[in-house]
Coordinates of C-alpha atoms and ligand atoms in Angstrom, one line a residue:
M12 CA -75.1 -122.9 153.7
N13 CA -75.4 -120.6 150.7
A14 CA -74.6 -117.0 151.6
L15 CA -78.0 -115.9 150.4
H16 CA -79.9 -118.4 152.5
L17 CA -82.8 -117.1 154.5
S18 CA -84.2 -119.2 157.3
D19 CA -88.0 -119.8 157.8
G20 CA -87.9 -117.6 160.9
E21 CA -86.0 -114.8 159.1
F22 CA -88.5 -114.8 156.2
R23 CA -91.5 -114.7 158.5
A24 CA -90.0 -111.9 160.5
L25 CA -89.2 -109.8 157.4
A26 CA -92.6 -110.5 155.9
A27 CA -94.3 -109.4 159.1
R28 CA -92.4 -106.1 159.0
I29 CA -93.3 -105.5 155.4
T30 CA -96.9 -106.4 156.0
D31 CA -96.9 -104.0 159.0
L32 CA -95.4 -101.2 157.0
S33 CA -97.9 -101.8 154.2
A34 CA -100.9 -101.9 156.6
G35 CA -99.7 -98.8 158.3
L36 CA -99.4 -97.0 154.9
L37 CA -103.0 -98.0 154.0
A38 CA -104.4 -97.1 157.4
G39 CA -102.8 -93.6 157.1
L40 CA -103.9 -92.8 153.5
E41 CA -106.8 -90.6 154.3
G42 CA -104.8 -87.8 155.9
A43 CA -101.6 -88.4 153.8
R44 CA -100.2 -85.7 151.5
A45 CA -101.0 -86.3 147.9
F46 CA -97.3 -85.6 147.1
P47 CA -94.5 -86.0 149.5
D48 CA -92.8 -82.9 151.0
T49 CA -89.5 -83.5 149.3
S50 CA -87.1 -82.4 146.5
A51 CA -84.6 -84.0 144.2
A52 CA -81.8 -83.0 146.5
R53 CA -83.5 -84.4 149.5
T54 CA -84.4 -87.7 147.9
A55 CA -80.8 -88.1 146.6
Q56 CA -79.5 -87.4 150.1
A57 CA -82.0 -90.0 151.6
F58 CA -80.7 -92.8 149.4
S59 CA -77.0 -91.8 149.1
A60 CA -75.6 -94.6 151.3
P61 CA -73.3 -96.8 149.3
L62 CA -74.3 -100.5 148.8
P63 CA -72.8 -102.4 151.7
E64 CA -70.2 -105.1 151.2
E65 CA -71.4 -106.9 154.3
G66 CA -75.2 -107.4 154.6
L67 CA -77.1 -105.3 157.1
K68 CA -79.6 -108.1 157.8
A69 CA -82.9 -106.9 159.3
A70 CA -81.5 -103.4 159.6
A71 CA -81.6 -103.2 155.8
L72 CA -85.3 -102.7 156.1
D73 CA -84.9 -99.6 158.3
A74 CA -84.4 -97.6 155.1
L75 CA -88.0 -98.5 153.9
G76 CA -89.3 -95.7 156.2
D77 CA -87.4 -93.3 153.9
V78 CA -88.8 -95.0 150.8
L79 CA -92.3 -94.4 152.0
A80 CA -91.6 -90.8 153.2
H81 CA -90.3 -89.8 149.8
S82 CA -92.9 -91.6 147.8
R83 CA -96.2 -90.4 146.5
A84 CA -98.7 -92.3 148.6
P85 CA -101.7 -93.9 146.8
T86 CA -104.2 -91.5 148.5
P87 CA -107.9 -90.9 147.7
R88 CA -107.0 -87.4 146.4
F89 CA -104.6 -88.5 143.7
Y90 CA -106.2 -87.7 140.3
G91 CA -103.1 -87.3 138.1
Y92 CA -102.3 -89.0 134.8
V93 CA -104.3 -92.2 134.5
L94 CA -103.3 -94.2 137.5
G95 CA -105.2 -96.4 139.9
S96 CA -104.2 -96.5 143.5
G97 CA -103.4 -100.2 143.8
E98 CA -105.9 -102.7 145.0
P99 CA -104.4 -104.4 148.2
V100 CA -105.5 -108.0 147.5
A101 CA -103.6 -107.7 144.2
A102 CA -100.6 -106.3 146.1
L103 CA -100.5 -109.4 148.4
A104 CA -100.8 -111.6 145.3
D105 CA -97.8 -109.9 143.9
L106 CA -95.7 -110.9 146.9
L107 CA -96.8 -114.5 146.4
A108 CA -96.1 -114.3 142.7
S109 CA -92.6 -113.1 143.4
V110 CA -92.0 -115.8 146.0
L111 CA -93.3 -118.4 143.5
N112 CA -91.2 -116.9 140.8
Q113 CA -92.8 -118.5 137.8
N114 CA -91.5 -117.7 134.4
V115 CA -94.7 -117.5 132.5
T116 CA -93.2 -118.3 129.2
A117 CA -95.0 -121.6 128.4
W118 CA -97.2 -124.2 130.1
R119 CA -94.2 -126.5 130.5
S120 CA -92.5 -123.8 132.6
A121 CA -95.5 -122.5 134.6
P122 CA -98.6 -124.7 134.3
A123 CA -100.9 -122.9 136.8
A124 CA -99.8 -119.4 135.8
V125 CA -100.2 -120.0 132.0
T126 CA -103.6 -121.7 132.5
I127 CA -104.9 -118.9 134.8
E128 CA -103.6 -116.2 132.5
R129 CA -105.2 -117.8 129.4
Q130 CA -108.5 -118.3 131.2
L131 CA -108.4 -114.8 132.7
V132 CA -107.8 -113.2 129.3
H133 CA -110.7 -115.1 127.7
S134 CA -113.1 -114.2 130.6
L135 CA -112.1 -110.5 130.5
A136 CA -112.6 -110.4 126.8
A137 CA -116.0 -111.9 127.1
A138 CA -117.0 -109.6 130.0
L139 CA -116.0 -106.6 127.7
G140 CA -118.2 -107.9 124.9
C141 CA -115.4 -109.2 122.9
P142 CA -115.9 -113.0 123.1
G143 CA -113.5 -115.1 121.1
F144 CA -110.6 -112.7 121.5
T145 CA -107.4 -114.0 122.9
G146 CA -104.2 -112.4 124.0
S147 CA -101.8 -111.9 126.9
L148 CA -100.8 -109.7 129.7
C149 CA -97.8 -107.3 129.3
G150 CA -96.0 -104.5 131.0
G151 CA -97.9 -101.5 129.8
G152 CA -100.3 -99.9 127.3
S153 CA -97.3 -98.7 125.3
L154 CA -96.1 -102.2 124.8
A155 CA -99.6 -103.5 124.0
N156 CA -100.0 -100.7 121.4
L157 CA -96.6 -101.6 119.9
M158 CA -97.6 -105.3 119.7
G159 CA -101.0 -104.4 118.2
L160 CA -99.3 -102.3 115.5
A161 CA -96.7 -105.0 114.9
M162 CA -99.6 -107.4 114.2
A163 CA -101.1 -104.8 111.9
R164 CA -97.8 -104.5 110.0
E165 CA -97.4 -108.3 109.7
A166 CA -101.0 -108.6 108.5
R167 CA -100.9 -106.0 105.8
L168 CA -97.2 -105.4 104.9
P169 CA -95.2 -108.4 106.2
A170 CA -91.8 -107.2 107.4
N171 CA -90.4 -109.9 109.6
E172 CA -88.3 -111.5 107.0
H173 CA -87.2 -108.7 104.6
G174 CA -87.7 -105.6 106.6
A175 CA -90.3 -102.9 106.8
R176 CA -91.9 -100.9 104.1
A177 CA -93.7 -97.6 104.6
G178 CA -97.4 -98.0 105.4
V179 CA -99.7 -95.2 106.6
V180 CA -101.5 -95.4 110.0
Y181 CA -104.3 -93.0 110.8
A182 CA -105.4 -91.7 114.2
S183 CA -106.8 -88.5 115.7
S184 CA -104.6 -85.7 116.9
E185 CA -105.6 -86.8 120.4
V186 CA -104.0 -90.3 120.2
H187 CA -101.4 -91.3 122.8
L188 CA -97.7 -90.7 122.2
S189 CA -97.0 -94.5 122.3
I190 CA -98.5 -94.7 118.7
A191 CA -95.9 -92.4 117.3
K192 CA -93.2 -94.2 119.2
S193 CA -94.4 -97.5 117.7
M194 CA -94.4 -96.2 114.2
G195 CA -90.7 -95.3 114.6
L196 CA -89.8 -98.6 116.3
L197 CA -91.6 -100.7 113.7
G198 CA -89.8 -99.0 110.8
L199 CA -93.1 -97.7 109.5
G200 CA -91.9 -94.1 109.9
R201 CA -93.4 -91.5 112.2
K202 CA -94.1 -89.3 109.1
N203 CA -96.5 -92.0 108.0
L204 CA -98.7 -91.5 111.1
R205 CA -101.5 -89.3 109.9
L206 CA -102.7 -87.4 112.9
L207 CA -106.1 -86.1 111.7
E208 CA -107.4 -83.1 113.5
A209 CA -110.1 -84.2 116.0
D210 CA -113.5 -82.7 115.9
R211 CA -114.9 -80.4 118.7
H212 CA -115.7 -83.5 120.8
F213 CA -112.0 -84.5 120.5
Q214 CA -113.0 -87.5 118.3
L215 CA -111.7 -88.9 115.0
E216 CA -114.1 -88.1 112.2
P217 CA -114.9 -90.9 109.9
A218 CA -115.4 -88.6 106.9
R219 CA -112.1 -87.0 107.5
L220 CA -110.5 -90.4 107.8
A221 CA -112.0 -91.6 104.6
Q222 CA -110.8 -88.6 102.8
A223 CA -107.2 -89.0 104.1
I224 CA -107.2 -92.7 103.0
R225 CA -108.3 -91.7 99.5
A226 CA -105.7 -89.0 99.3
D227 CA -102.9 -91.4 100.3
R228 CA -104.0 -94.0 97.9
A229 CA -104.2 -91.4 95.1
A230 CA -100.6 -90.4 96.0
G231 CA -99.4 -94.0 95.6
R232 CA -99.0 -94.7 99.4
T233 CA -100.2 -97.8 101.2
P234 CA -102.8 -97.3 104.0
L235 CA -102.2 -99.9 106.6
A236 CA -104.2 -99.4 109.9
V237 CA -106.3 -97.1 111.9
V238 CA -105.8 -96.5 115.6
A239 CA -109.0 -95.5 117.3
S240 CA -108.9 -94.3 120.9
A241 CA -111.4 -95.7 123.5
G242 CA -110.6 -93.0 126.0
T243 CA -108.1 -90.4 124.8
I244 CA -105.4 -89.5 127.3
A245 CA -106.2 -85.8 127.6
T246 CA -110.0 -85.6 127.6
G247 CA -111.2 -89.3 127.7
S248 CA -113.1 -89.0 124.5
I249 CA -114.1 -92.1 122.6
D250 CA -113.7 -92.3 118.8
P251 CA -116.8 -93.5 116.9
L252 CA -115.7 -97.1 116.9
A253 CA -118.5 -98.7 114.9
A254 CA -118.2 -96.3 112.0
I255 CA -114.4 -96.5 112.0
A256 CA -114.6 -100.3 112.0
A257 CA -116.9 -100.3 109.1
L258 CA -114.6 -98.0 107.1
C259 CA -111.6 -100.2 108.0
R260 CA -113.4 -103.3 106.7
A261 CA -114.4 -101.5 103.5
E262 CA -110.8 -100.3 103.0
G263 CA -109.1 -103.5 104.1
L264 CA -107.3 -101.7 107.0
W265 CA -106.4 -103.1 110.4
L266 CA -108.2 -101.6 113.3
H267 CA -106.3 -101.3 116.5
V268 CA -108.2 -99.8 119.4
D269 CA -106.1 -98.1 122.1
G270 CA -108.3 -98.7 125.1
A271 CA -105.5 -98.4 127.6
Y272 CA -107.2 -95.7 129.5
G273 CA -110.9 -96.2 128.8
A274 CA -112.0 -99.5 127.4
L275 CA -112.2 -101.3 130.7
A276 CA -115.1 -99.0 131.5
A277 CA -117.0 -101.2 129.0
L278 CA -117.5 -103.5 132.0
A279 CA -119.7 -100.9 133.5
E280 CA -121.1 -98.9 130.6
P281 CA -120.9 -101.2 127.5
Q282 CA -123.2 -98.9 125.5
E283 CA -120.5 -96.2 125.4
F284 CA -118.2 -98.6 123.5
A285 CA -120.4 -99.9 120.6
G286 CA -118.1 -101.3 118.0
L287 CA -115.3 -102.3 120.4
S288 CA -115.7 -105.9 119.4
E289 CA -115.0 -105.0 115.8
A290 CA -111.3 -104.3 116.5
D291 CA -108.6 -106.5 115.2
S292 CA -106.5 -105.7 118.3
L293 CA -107.3 -103.9 121.5
S294 CA -105.0 -102.7 124.3
L295 CA -106.2 -102.4 127.9
D296 CA -104.5 -101.3 131.1
A297 CA -105.7 -103.1 134.2
H298 CA -103.2 -100.9 136.2
K299 CA -105.4 -98.0 135.2
W300 CA -109.1 -98.8 135.3
L301 CA -109.1 -102.1 137.1
Y302 CA -107.2 -100.6 140.0
Q303 CA -104.3 -103.1 139.8
P304 CA -100.8 -102.3 141.1
L305 CA -98.4 -101.7 138.3
D306 CA -97.8 -103.4 136.0
C307 CA -100.7 -105.1 134.4
S308 CA -101.7 -104.5 130.8
L309 CA -103.4 -106.6 128.2
L310 CA -103.3 -107.0 124.5
L311 CA -106.4 -108.7 123.0
F312 CA -106.7 -109.8 119.4
R313 CA -108.9 -112.1 117.4
D314 CA -106.4 -113.9 115.2
A315 CA -104.0 -116.1 117.2
A316 CA -102.4 -117.5 114.0
L317 CA -101.5 -114.0 113.0
A318 CA -100.1 -113.3 116.4
R319 CA -97.8 -116.3 116.0
R320 CA -96.8 -115.1 112.5
T321 CA -95.9 -111.8 114.1
F322 CA -94.1 -112.9 117.2
S323 CA -93.0 -116.6 116.9
F324 CA -89.4 -117.3 116.3
T325 CA -88.6 -120.5 118.1
P326 CA -85.2 -122.0 118.2
D327 CA -84.8 -125.6 119.6
Y328 CA -84.0 -124.5 123.2
V329 CA -87.5 -123.1 123.7
K330 CA -89.5 -125.6 121.5
P331 CA -92.3 -127.2 123.5
L332 CA -92.0 -131.0 123.7
A333 CA -95.6 -131.9 124.4
S334 CA -98.1 -133.1 121.8
D335 CA -101.1 -131.8 123.8
S336 CA -101.8 -128.4 122.3
D337 CA -102.4 -126.8 125.7
E338 CA -99.3 -128.3 127.2
A339 CA -97.4 -127.1 124.1
F340 CA -98.8 -123.6 124.4
A341 CA -96.2 -120.8 124.8
F342 CA -97.0 -117.1 125.3
F343 CA -93.7 -116.2 123.6
D344 CA -95.2 -117.4 120.3
E345 CA -97.9 -114.7 120.6
S346 CA -96.0 -111.9 122.4
L347 CA -92.9 -109.9 122.3
E348 CA -92.0 -111.0 125.8
L349 CA -90.1 -114.2 126.7
S350 CA -89.5 -114.1 130.4
R351 CA -92.7 -112.9 132.0
R352 CA -93.8 -112.5 135.6
F353 CA -97.0 -114.0 137.0
R354 CA -99.1 -110.8 136.5
A355 CA -102.3 -112.8 136.2
L356 CA -102.2 -113.9 139.8
K357 CA -102.9 -110.4 141.2
L358 CA -105.7 -109.6 138.7
W359 CA -107.3 -113.1 139.1
L360 CA -107.2 -113.0 142.9
S361 CA -108.4 -109.4 143.1
L362 CA -111.3 -110.2 140.7
R363 CA -112.1 -113.4 142.6
Y364 CA -112.0 -111.6 146.0
H365 CA -114.2 -108.7 145.1
G366 CA -116.2 -110.1 142.2
L367 CA -116.8 -108.4 138.8
A368 CA -119.8 -106.5 140.2
A369 CA -117.6 -104.6 142.7
F370 CA -115.3 -103.5 139.8
R371 CA -118.3 -102.3 137.7
D372 CA -119.5 -100.3 140.7
A373 CA -116.1 -98.8 141.3
I374 CA -115.9 -97.7 137.6
R375 CA -119.4 -96.2 137.8
S376 CA -118.4 -94.3 140.9
D377 CA -115.3 -92.9 139.1
L378 CA -117.6 -91.8 136.2
A379 CA -120.0 -90.1 138.7
H380 CA -117.0 -88.4 140.4
A381 CA -116.0 -86.9 137.1
Q382 CA -119.5 -85.5 136.6
R383 CA -119.5 -84.2 140.1
L384 CA -116.3 -82.3 139.6
A385 CA -117.6 -81.0 136.2
R386 CA -120.6 -79.6 137.9
A387 CA -118.5 -78.0 140.6
V388 CA -116.2 -76.4 138.0
A389 CA -119.2 -75.1 136.1
A390 CA -121.0 -73.8 139.2
G391 CA -118.6 -70.9 140.1
G392 CA -117.5 -68.2 137.7
E393 CA -113.8 -68.6 138.3
L394 CA -113.1 -71.9 136.5
E395 CA -114.1 -73.1 133.1
L396 CA -114.4 -76.6 131.6
L397 CA -112.3 -77.1 128.5
A398 CA -113.9 -80.3 127.1
P399 CA -117.0 -82.4 127.5
V400 CA -116.7 -85.1 130.2
R401 CA -117.3 -88.4 128.4
L402 CA -115.4 -90.8 130.8
S403 CA -113.6 -89.9 133.9
A404 CA -111.1 -87.1 132.8
V405 CA -112.1 -83.5 133.6
V406 CA -110.0 -80.8 132.0
F407 CA -110.6 -77.2 133.2
R408 CA -108.7 -74.1 134.1
F409 CA -108.8 -70.9 136.1
R410 CA -110.1 -68.1 134.0
H411 CA -107.4 -65.4 133.4
A412 CA -107.8 -63.0 130.5
A413 CA -104.1 -62.1 130.1
R414 CA -101.9 -65.1 130.9
A415 CA -104.1 -68.1 131.3
D416 CA -101.5 -70.7 130.4
A417 CA -98.8 -69.4 132.6
V418 CA -101.2 -68.7 135.5
N419 CA -102.6 -72.2 135.4
A420 CA -99.2 -73.8 135.2
A421 CA -98.3 -71.8 138.3
I422 CA -101.5 -72.9 140.0
L423 CA -100.7 -76.5 139.3
R424 CA -97.3 -76.2 140.8
R425 CA -98.7 -74.5 143.9
L426 CA -101.5 -77.1 144.2
I427 CA -99.0 -79.9 144.2
E428 CA -96.8 -78.2 146.8
R429 CA -99.8 -77.7 149.0
G430 CA -100.1 -81.5 149.0
R431 CA -103.8 -81.9 149.6
V432 CA -104.8 -82.8 146.0
Y433 CA -102.8 -84.1 143.1
L434 CA -103.8 -83.1 139.5
S435 CA -101.8 -83.3 136.3
N436 CA -102.0 -81.2 133.2
A437 CA -102.9 -81.5 129.6
T438 CA -103.0 -79.4 126.5
V439 CA -106.6 -79.0 125.3
A440 CA -107.2 -77.2 122.0
G441 CA -103.8 -75.6 122.4
Q442 CA -104.6 -74.4 126.0
F443 CA -102.9 -75.4 129.2
A444 CA -105.4 -77.4 131.2
L445 CA -105.6 -78.7 134.8
R446 CA -106.7 -82.3 134.5
A447 CA -108.3 -84.6 137.1
C448 CA -108.7 -88.3 136.1
F449 CA -110.8 -90.6 138.3
V450 CA -109.6 -94.1 138.2
N451 CA -109.1 -94.3 142.0
H452 CA -111.2 -96.7 144.1
R453 CA -110.4 -94.8 147.3
T454 CA -111.9 -91.5 146.3
T455 CA -115.1 -90.4 148.0
D456 CA -117.6 -87.6 147.2
A457 CA -115.9 -85.5 149.9
D458 CA -112.5 -85.9 148.2
V459 CA -114.0 -84.7 144.9
D460 CA -115.6 -81.7 146.7
A461 CA -112.1 -80.7 147.9
I462 CA -110.7 -80.2 144.4
V463 CA -112.3 -76.9 143.4
P464 CA -111.6 -75.1 146.8
E465 CA -108.0 -76.3 146.6
V466 CA -107.5 -75.0 143.1
L467 CA -109.0 -71.7 144.1
A468 CA -106.8 -71.5 147.2
A469 CA -103.8 -72.2 145.0
A470 CA -104.9 -69.6 142.5
R471 CA -105.2 -67.0 145.2
E472 CA -101.7 -67.7 146.5
V473 CA -100.4 -67.5 142.9
L474 CA -102.1 -64.2 142.1
T475 CA -101.1 -62.6 145.4
S476 CA -97.5 -63.7 145.4
Ligands
PLP520 C1 -104.7 -93.8 125.9 C2 -103.4 -94.3 126.4 N1 -102.7 -95.2 125.7 C3 -101.6 -95.7 126.1 C4 -101.0 -95.4 127.3 C5 -99.7 -95.9 127.7 O1 -99.9 -96.8 128.8 P1 -98.7 -97.2 129.7 O2 -98.4 -96.0 130.5 O3 -99.3 -98.4 130.5 O4 -97.6 -97.7 128.9 C6 -101.7 -94.5 128.1 C7 -101.2 -94.0 129.4 O5 -101.7 -93.2 130.1 C8 -103.0 -93.9 127.7 O6 -103.7 -93.1 128.4

């Protein structure tokens, strides 16, 4: 018997414990702290036991209690960053995906997984109003953005064979940090990312964009692509996609839409995203606004042949042997990834279980929660909104004439320590902002109503300490 063998009985007993732990966690979410009462020293201490030479068997699971105690639970009152709280049907699917352990490289390696992922990608694209797009799942919006820009580079300034040449990419000053990272990694140069100052709605202005393109051409540089945001990280603003797409077409530039945070809301409010289908590539994060457990992102594009030109490099040991085009299909010809987990299973099962209508409703409820918080912020005199609420991000702060940035940073620290509500921060027009982002299917109206009193309670503690 192999030393790693697990009997049927052992597996069932372990699975029952894990299921129990998971169910207990879910059942206790309502009253759970939004951030655990811990510190770096205490977490280090909790997990300081050396790895055993001899296995602990079932007692190994005893440490999972500590894992939960020192983790941030996916509570209804978590509004930090852009993070869903993990839909449980999808979580169960993740267990099965790991047991099945498909390597979703190519149909010949994972027939059901590849077929489900391809169909899922096409169905989601159609549901978003982008029929005909294809693509693949990947580990994060950052990777999807990198791959989208790699395609842009290969389309306009091919670099795979002889190396990269400088090409200029345009975006608003509100664009996500992954775009600058991608510029560096792709050899395009971070200095060739033109971050154009956003307008007062935190959007990229087409006229300013046109002017910047003209100026670069006049200076002998090569404009390459525009990255438009469909939901900026700080304020959730949406760039004017249709006007930017028209400009890109006229100028021969690639249009990548970073929809990692916001574009899945097109399932519920398509009119907000007019022009989305004009993108050449589009990144989406199902682990954000489709409530999936991490990780589950998606890059969509229209031109599969170009994706293959960008990503395909196929030595004999991975060459498909089939003549049927679907059986010869390989994701690694159209993606950076080779070994890939069966991410589609969770999303597919969760969508099948609840139905698309339930997801549209959940997104609408997040949008309504953002408006509800904005009204509560505006209602009293002590807080002020720092940006219009276009999607589900609300940025605001406690008014303080002398030291607003420092006081609000202290309020945020105190708020997190109090543990009832979790917000994160953003810089909005140079100011430190408290930020609540609603992509949480567990949040109720009552949870939203708890935010302002908690912020004010934290403010009082800061100001009297
Ligand atoms: C607009 C935007 N783009 C890209 C990303 C990066 O996504 P990920 O964290 O999945 O890599 C984020 C993350 O918050 C985002 O909000």
